[in-house]
Amino acid sequence: MSAQPDSEPQRLFFALWPEPALQQSFFEAGNILFKLCGGRRTRRENIHLTLAFLGPVDTGQLSRVQAVADQIQLPIFSLQFDRLGWWRHNQVAWAATSETPRALLDLVKSLQLGLSQEGFKFDDRRFAPHVTLLRKAQCRESLLDSEPVSWEVRAFVLVSSTLHPDGPHYTLLKRWPLA
Ligand code: 2AM
């Protein structure tokens, strides 16, 4: 039996994906930053928090990536986004939490551990939880106070990203509820 050739690799990442009302709250925070910093706003429907970025993965390996997430059993947790800020090195402006709950770190560690055990490569720079609101931004301040945005995180998702001239298009492939 000859092996079926793999189709085009998919660019994958695990993420937390806010409901539309919450994407709207982040988008409004992005508008505040946009007035101060310019740049390119993240489209409302694209707003998310990346947990682990895998990059291109052969479609034939997708079920193995999903199996990593199937193993994870972690509790629902909440995040309080109380900071807006800007990184000069990559010109990204973002929303973030001043305190990162243990549950979020546990989720990221579990994904990283499972992916490593399965032999997948992922971006293993230190996890800095943030929601990207602007790219190519030039802000004067690196940190701003903001109206807090609360997010009760009930699930995480696997996302496929395709790059287009108008920016990335994201497809949610699968959702795993937290308990
Ligand atoms: P960012 O928002 O900080 O740019 C999809 O590209 C998502 O994966 C983005 O949210 C992006 O984070 C994140 N990401 C993490 N590492 C990446 C990498 N090496 N290349 C592209 N995106 C990456």
PDB file of C-alpha atoms and ligand atoms in Angstrom:
ATOM      1  CA  MET A   1       0.000   0.000   0.000  1.00  0.00           C
ATOM      2  CA  SER A   2       1.518   3.365  -0.955  1.00  0.00           C
ATOM      3  CA  ALA A   3       1.380   6.186   1.567  1.00  0.00           C
ATOM      4  CA  GLN A   4      -0.999   9.008   0.705  1.00  0.00           C
ATOM      5  CA  PRO A   5       1.115  12.136   0.039  1.00  0.00           C
ATOM      6  CA  ASP A   6       0.472  14.844   2.632  1.00  0.00           C
ATOM      7  CA  SER A   7      -1.313  17.934   1.389  1.00  0.00           C
ATOM      8  CA  GLU A   8       0.027  21.430   2.066  1.00  0.00           C
ATOM      9  CA  PRO A   9       1.201  21.936   5.647  1.00  0.00           C
ATOM     10  CA  GLN A  10      -1.092  24.052   7.813  1.00  0.00           C
ATOM     11  CA  ARG A  11       0.203  26.876  10.005  1.00  0.00           C
ATOM     12  CA  LEU A  12      -1.147  25.938  13.440  1.00  0.00           C
ATOM     13  CA  PHE A  13      -1.366  27.429  16.881  1.00  0.00           C
ATOM     14  CA  PHE A  14      -3.246  26.840  20.118  1.00  0.00           C
ATOM     15  CA  ALA A  15      -5.062  29.862  21.472  1.00  0.00           C
ATOM     16  CA  LEU A  16      -7.686  31.264  23.786  1.00  0.00           C
ATOM     17  CA  TRP A  17     -10.457  32.698  21.630  1.00  0.00           C
ATOM     18  CA  PRO A  18     -12.781  35.320  23.145  1.00  0.00           C
ATOM     19  CA  GLU A  19     -16.508  35.395  22.444  1.00  0.00           C
ATOM     20  CA  PRO A  20     -17.535  38.199  20.021  1.00  0.00           C
ATOM     21  CA  ALA A  21     -18.634  40.558  22.856  1.00  0.00           C
ATOM     22  CA  LEU A  22     -15.228  40.217  24.460  1.00  0.00           C
ATOM     23  CA  GLN A  23     -13.460  40.651  21.123  1.00  0.00           C
ATOM     24  CA  GLN A  24     -15.402  43.910  20.890  1.00  0.00           C
ATOM     25  CA  SER A  25     -14.096  45.038  24.323  1.00  0.00           C
ATOM     26  CA  PHE A  26     -10.524  44.284  23.258  1.00  0.00           C
ATOM     27  CA  PHE A  27     -11.120  46.006  19.925  1.00  0.00           C
ATOM     28  CA  GLU A  28     -12.254  49.152  21.766  1.00  0.00           C
ATOM     29  CA  ALA A  29      -9.091  49.043  23.879  1.00  0.00           C
ATOM     30  CA  GLY A  30      -7.207  48.713  20.588  1.00  0.00           C
ATOM     31  CA  ASN A  31      -8.920  51.846  19.305  1.00  0.00           C
ATOM     32  CA  ILE A  32      -7.599  53.790  22.303  1.00  0.00           C
ATOM     33  CA  LEU A  33      -4.099  52.571  21.506  1.00  0.00           C
ATOM     34  CA  PHE A  34      -4.585  53.222  17.788  1.00  0.00           C
ATOM     35  CA  LYS A  35      -5.302  56.922  18.465  1.00  0.00           C
ATOM     36  CA  LEU A  36      -2.062  57.182  20.425  1.00  0.00           C
ATOM     37  CA  CYS A  37       0.214  54.913  18.422  1.00  0.00           C
ATOM     38  CA  GLY A  38      -1.125  54.430  14.883  1.00  0.00           C
ATOM     39  CA  GLY A  39      -0.203  51.164  13.192  1.00  0.00           C
ATOM     40  CA  ARG A  40      -2.487  48.403  11.957  1.00  0.00           C
ATOM     41  CA  ARG A  41      -5.359  47.191  14.132  1.00  0.00           C
ATOM     42  CA  THR A  42      -6.045  43.485  14.622  1.00  0.00           C
ATOM     43  CA  ARG A  43      -9.383  42.745  12.973  1.00  0.00           C
ATOM     44  CA  ARG A  44     -12.073  42.303  15.619  1.00  0.00           C
ATOM     45  CA  GLU A  45     -12.834  38.695  14.676  1.00  0.00           C
ATOM     46  CA  ASN A  46      -9.120  37.799  14.768  1.00  0.00           C
ATOM     47  CA  ILE A  47      -8.517  38.920  18.356  1.00  0.00           C
ATOM     48  CA  HIS A  48      -7.084  36.058  20.479  1.00  0.00           C
ATOM     49  CA  LEU A  49      -4.382  35.045  22.931  1.00  0.00           C
ATOM     50  CA  THR A  50      -1.771  32.613  21.590  1.00  0.00           C
ATOM     51  CA  LEU A  51      -0.848  29.712  23.902  1.00  0.00           C
ATOM     52  CA  ALA A  52       1.591  27.808  21.681  1.00  0.00           C
ATOM     53  CA  PHE A  53       2.618  28.525  18.106  1.00  0.00           C
ATOM     54  CA  LEU A  54       3.591  25.441  16.081  1.00  0.00           C
ATOM     55  CA  GLY A  55       4.049  26.893  12.595  1.00  0.00           C
ATOM     56  CA  PRO A  56       3.650  24.648   9.535  1.00  0.00           C
ATOM     57  CA  VAL A  57       2.460  21.100  10.322  1.00  0.00           C
ATOM     58  CA  ASP A  58       1.716  18.404   7.733  1.00  0.00           C
ATOM     59  CA  THR A  59      -2.005  17.748   7.524  1.00  0.00           C
ATOM     60  CA  GLY A  60      -1.310  14.065   8.167  1.00  0.00           C
ATOM     61  CA  GLN A  61      -0.001  15.027  11.635  1.00  0.00           C
ATOM     62  CA  LEU A  62      -3.092  16.986  12.634  1.00  0.00           C
ATOM     63  CA  SER A  63      -4.640  14.136  14.614  1.00  0.00           C
ATOM     64  CA  ARG A  64      -1.426  13.803  16.649  1.00  0.00           C
ATOM     65  CA  VAL A  65      -1.561  17.503  17.504  1.00  0.00           C
ATOM     66  CA  GLN A  66      -5.180  17.106  18.542  1.00  0.00           C
ATOM     67  CA  ALA A  67      -4.298  14.070  20.655  1.00  0.00           C
ATOM     68  CA  VAL A  68      -1.966  16.284  22.726  1.00  0.00           C
ATOM     69  CA  ALA A  69      -4.877  18.575  23.575  1.00  0.00           C
ATOM     70  CA  ASP A  70      -7.192  15.605  24.232  1.00  0.00           C
ATOM     71  CA  GLN A  71      -4.958  14.666  27.205  1.00  0.00           C
ATOM     72  CA  ILE A  72      -5.398  18.012  28.948  1.00  0.00           C
ATOM     73  CA  GLN A  73      -7.829  18.269  31.852  1.00  0.00           C
ATOM     74  CA  LEU A  74      -7.608  21.630  33.552  1.00  0.00           C
ATOM     75  CA  PRO A  75     -10.050  23.944  35.299  1.00  0.00           C
ATOM     76  CA  ILE A  76     -11.856  27.021  34.010  1.00  0.00           C
ATOM     77  CA  PHE A  77     -10.044  30.206  35.081  1.00  0.00           C
ATOM     78  CA  SER A  78     -10.427  33.924  34.731  1.00  0.00           C
ATOM     79  CA  LEU A  79      -8.111  36.592  33.404  1.00  0.00           C
ATOM     80  CA  GLN A  80      -8.191  40.290  34.279  1.00  0.00           C
ATOM     81  CA  PHE A  81      -6.725  42.384  31.495  1.00  0.00           C
ATOM     82  CA  ASP A  82      -5.636  45.564  33.233  1.00  0.00           C
ATOM     83  CA  ARG A  83      -2.706  46.746  31.125  1.00  0.00           C
ATOM     84  CA  LEU A  84      -2.212  48.140  27.676  1.00  0.00           C
ATOM     85  CA  GLY A  85       1.318  48.298  26.444  1.00  0.00           C
ATOM     86  CA  TRP A  86       3.774  48.385  23.596  1.00  0.00           C
ATOM     87  CA  TRP A  87       6.907  46.446  22.704  1.00  0.00           C
ATOM     88  CA  ARG A  88       9.410  48.552  20.823  1.00  0.00           C
ATOM     89  CA  HIS A  89      11.358  45.548  19.456  1.00  0.00           C
ATOM     90  CA  ASN A  90       8.444  44.224  17.373  1.00  0.00           C
ATOM     91  CA  GLN A  91       6.171  47.304  17.325  1.00  0.00           C
ATOM     92  CA  VAL A  92       3.290  45.299  18.773  1.00  0.00           C
ATOM     93  CA  ALA A  93       0.768  47.014  21.074  1.00  0.00           C
ATOM     94  CA  TRP A  94      -1.217  44.688  23.308  1.00  0.00           C
ATOM     95  CA  ALA A  95      -3.547  44.061  26.229  1.00  0.00           C
ATOM     96  CA  ALA A  96      -2.213  41.940  29.084  1.00  0.00           C
ATOM     97  CA  THR A  97      -2.791  40.919  32.678  1.00  0.00           C
ATOM     98  CA  SER A  98      -0.549  42.233  35.434  1.00  0.00           C
ATOM     99  CA  GLU A  99      -0.980  38.896  37.233  1.00  0.00           C
ATOM    100  CA  THR A 100      -0.797  35.650  35.290  1.00  0.00           C
ATOM    101  CA  PRO A 101      -2.883  32.953  36.987  1.00  0.00           C
ATOM    102  CA  ARG A 102      -1.260  29.602  37.666  1.00  0.00           C
ATOM    103  CA  ALA A 103      -4.034  27.916  35.631  1.00  0.00           C
ATOM    104  CA  LEU A 104      -2.963  29.730  32.451  1.00  0.00           C
ATOM    105  CA  LEU A 105       0.682  28.786  32.998  1.00  0.00           C
ATOM    106  CA  ASP A 106      -0.378  25.174  33.651  1.00  0.00           C
ATOM    107  CA  LEU A 107      -2.306  25.104  30.390  1.00  0.00           C
ATOM    108  CA  VAL A 108       0.662  26.402  28.397  1.00  0.00           C
ATOM    109  CA  LYS A 109       3.091  24.040  30.147  1.00  0.00           C
ATOM    110  CA  SER A 110       0.821  21.059  29.479  1.00  0.00           C
ATOM    111  CA  LEU A 111       0.610  21.925  25.791  1.00  0.00           C
ATOM    112  CA  GLN A 112       4.375  22.457  25.537  1.00  0.00           C
ATOM    113  CA  LEU A 113       5.132  19.210  27.339  1.00  0.00           C
ATOM    114  CA  GLY A 114       2.681  17.191  25.231  1.00  0.00           C
ATOM    115  CA  LEU A 115       3.925  18.722  21.988  1.00  0.00           C
ATOM    116  CA  SER A 116       7.573  18.058  22.909  1.00  0.00           C
ATOM    117  CA  GLN A 117       6.810  14.465  23.869  1.00  0.00           C
ATOM    118  CA  GLU A 118       5.167  13.971  20.476  1.00  0.00           C
ATOM    119  CA  GLY A 119       8.216  15.478  18.772  1.00  0.00           C
ATOM    120  CA  PHE A 120       6.551  18.690  17.574  1.00  0.00           C
ATOM    121  CA  LYS A 121       8.526  21.907  17.345  1.00  0.00           C
ATOM    122  CA  PHE A 122       6.920  25.080  18.646  1.00  0.00           C
ATOM    123  CA  ASP A 123       7.957  28.617  19.395  1.00  0.00           C
ATOM    124  CA  ASP A 124       9.488  28.202  22.853  1.00  0.00           C
ATOM    125  CA  ARG A 125      10.315  31.803  23.650  1.00  0.00           C
ATOM    126  CA  ARG A 126       9.288  32.627  27.224  1.00  0.00           C
ATOM    127  CA  PHE A 127       5.489  32.754  27.357  1.00  0.00           C
ATOM    128  CA  ALA A 128       4.374  36.384  27.642  1.00  0.00           C
ATOM    129  CA  PRO A 129       0.565  36.226  27.635  1.00  0.00           C
ATOM    130  CA  HIS A 130      -0.845  39.068  25.565  1.00  0.00           C
ATOM    131  CA  VAL A 131      -3.582  39.933  23.098  1.00  0.00           C
ATOM    132  CA  THR A 132      -2.089  41.698  20.090  1.00  0.00           C
ATOM    133  CA  LEU A 133      -4.146  44.802  19.260  1.00  0.00           C
ATOM    134  CA  LEU A 134      -1.838  46.739  16.891  1.00  0.00           C
ATOM    135  CA  ARG A 135       1.099  45.898  14.695  1.00  0.00           C
ATOM    136  CA  LYS A 136       3.607  48.394  13.290  1.00  0.00           C
ATOM    137  CA  ALA A 137       2.648  50.714  16.156  1.00  0.00           C
ATOM    138  CA  GLN A 138       4.790  53.573  17.452  1.00  0.00           C
ATOM    139  CA  CYS A 139       3.758  54.465  21.000  1.00  0.00           C
ATOM    140  CA  ARG A 140       5.365  57.085  23.234  1.00  0.00           C
ATOM    141  CA  GLU A 141       4.598  55.198  26.424  1.00  0.00           C
ATOM    142  CA  SER A 142       5.357  51.521  26.881  1.00  0.00           C
ATOM    143  CA  LEU A 143       2.602  51.034  29.471  1.00  0.00           C
ATOM    144  CA  LEU A 144      -0.832  52.586  29.882  1.00  0.00           C
ATOM    145  CA  ASP A 145      -3.597  52.129  32.434  1.00  0.00           C
ATOM    146  CA  SER A 146      -6.767  50.708  31.014  1.00  0.00           C
ATOM    147  CA  GLU A 147     -10.335  49.870  31.851  1.00  0.00           C
ATOM    148  CA  PRO A 148     -10.091  46.268  33.054  1.00  0.00           C
ATOM    149  CA  VAL A 149     -11.468  43.584  30.768  1.00  0.00           C
ATOM    150  CA  SER A 150     -12.475  40.324  32.504  1.00  0.00           C
ATOM    151  CA  TRP A 151     -12.401  37.045  30.661  1.00  0.00           C
ATOM    152  CA  GLU A 152     -13.689  33.768  32.036  1.00  0.00           C
ATOM    153  CA  VAL A 153     -11.746  31.192  30.046  1.00  0.00           C
ATOM    154  CA  ARG A 154     -13.869  28.100  29.451  1.00  0.00           C
ATOM    155  CA  ALA A 155     -12.019  26.499  26.534  1.00  0.00           C
ATOM    156  CA  PHE A 156      -8.956  26.577  24.328  1.00  0.00           C
ATOM    157  CA  VAL A 157      -8.804  26.064  20.563  1.00  0.00           C
ATOM    158  CA  LEU A 158      -6.565  24.866  17.742  1.00  0.00           C
ATOM    159  CA  VAL A 159      -6.335  27.396  14.927  1.00  0.00           C
ATOM    160  CA  SER A 160      -5.084  27.231  11.367  1.00  0.00           C
ATOM    161  CA  SER A 161      -3.709  30.451   9.908  1.00  0.00           C
ATOM    162  CA  THR A 162      -3.408  31.364   6.246  1.00  0.00           C
ATOM    163  CA  LEU A 163      -1.614  34.492   5.156  1.00  0.00           C
ATOM    164  CA  HIS A 164      -3.387  36.849   2.761  1.00  0.00           C
ATOM    165  CA  PRO A 165      -2.563  40.325   1.435  1.00  0.00           C
ATOM    166  CA  ASP A 166      -5.177  41.788   3.816  1.00  0.00           C
ATOM    167  CA  GLY A 167      -3.661  39.977   6.812  1.00  0.00           C
ATOM    168  CA  PRO A 168      -3.977  36.504   8.329  1.00  0.00           C
ATOM    169  CA  HIS A 169      -7.200  34.517   8.086  1.00  0.00           C
ATOM    170  CA  TYR A 170      -7.857  32.175  11.000  1.00  0.00           C
ATOM    171  CA  THR A 171      -9.935  28.980  11.008  1.00  0.00           C
ATOM    172  CA  LEU A 172     -10.874  27.415  14.351  1.00  0.00           C
ATOM    173  CA  LEU A 173     -10.279  23.678  13.861  1.00  0.00           C
ATOM    174  CA  LYS A 174     -11.278  22.314  17.260  1.00  0.00           C
ATOM    175  CA  ARG A 175     -12.318  23.494  20.720  1.00  0.00           C
ATOM    176  CA  TRP A 176     -11.470  21.772  24.027  1.00  0.00           C
ATOM    177  CA  PRO A 177     -13.584  22.764  27.038  1.00  0.00           C
ATOM    178  CA  LEU A 178     -11.973  23.311  30.430  1.00  0.00           C
ATOM    179  CA  ALA A 179     -13.727  21.668  33.347  1.00  0.00           C
TER     180      ALA A 179
HETATM  181  P1  2AM B   1       1.511  37.798  18.226  1.00  0.00           P
HETATM  182  O1  2AM B   1       0.072  38.119  18.307  1.00  0.00           O
HETATM  183  O2  2AM B   1       2.289  38.199  19.429  1.00  0.00           O
HETATM  184  O3  2AM B   1       2.156  38.244  16.950  1.00  0.00           O
HETATM  185  C1  2AM B   1      -0.652  33.634  14.909  1.00  0.00           C
HETATM  186  O4  2AM B   1       0.395  34.074  14.101  1.00  0.00           O
HETATM  187  C2  2AM B   1      -0.380  33.932  16.343  1.00  0.00           C
HETATM  188  O5  2AM B   1       0.765  33.208  16.802  1.00  0.00           O
HETATM  189  C3  2AM B   1      -0.134  35.391  16.639  1.00  0.00           C
HETATM  190  O6  2AM B   1      -0.981  35.751  17.679  1.00  0.00           O
HETATM  191  C4  2AM B   1       1.316  35.465  17.067  1.00  0.00           C
HETATM  192  O7  2AM B   1       1.562  36.214  18.192  1.00  0.00           O
HETATM  193  C5  2AM B   1       1.627  34.063  17.482  1.00  0.00           C
HETATM  194  N1  2AM B   1       3.022  33.698  17.263  1.00  0.00           N
HETATM  195  C6  2AM B   1       3.864  33.269  18.240  1.00  0.00           C
HETATM  196  N2  2AM B   1       5.030  32.954  17.715  1.00  0.00           N
HETATM  197  C7  2AM B   1       4.974  33.195  16.390  1.00  0.00           C
HETATM  198  C8  2AM B   1       5.894  33.063  15.319  1.00  0.00           C
HETATM  199  N3  2AM B   1       7.135  32.600  15.506  1.00  0.00           N
HETATM  200  N4  2AM B   1       5.479  33.437  14.090  1.00  0.00           N
HETATM  201  C9  2AM B   1       4.218  33.915  13.894  1.00  0.00           C
HETATM  202  N5  2AM B   1       3.300  34.036  14.862  1.00  0.00           N
HETATM  203  C10 2AM B   1       3.666  33.681  16.094  1.00  0.00           C
END
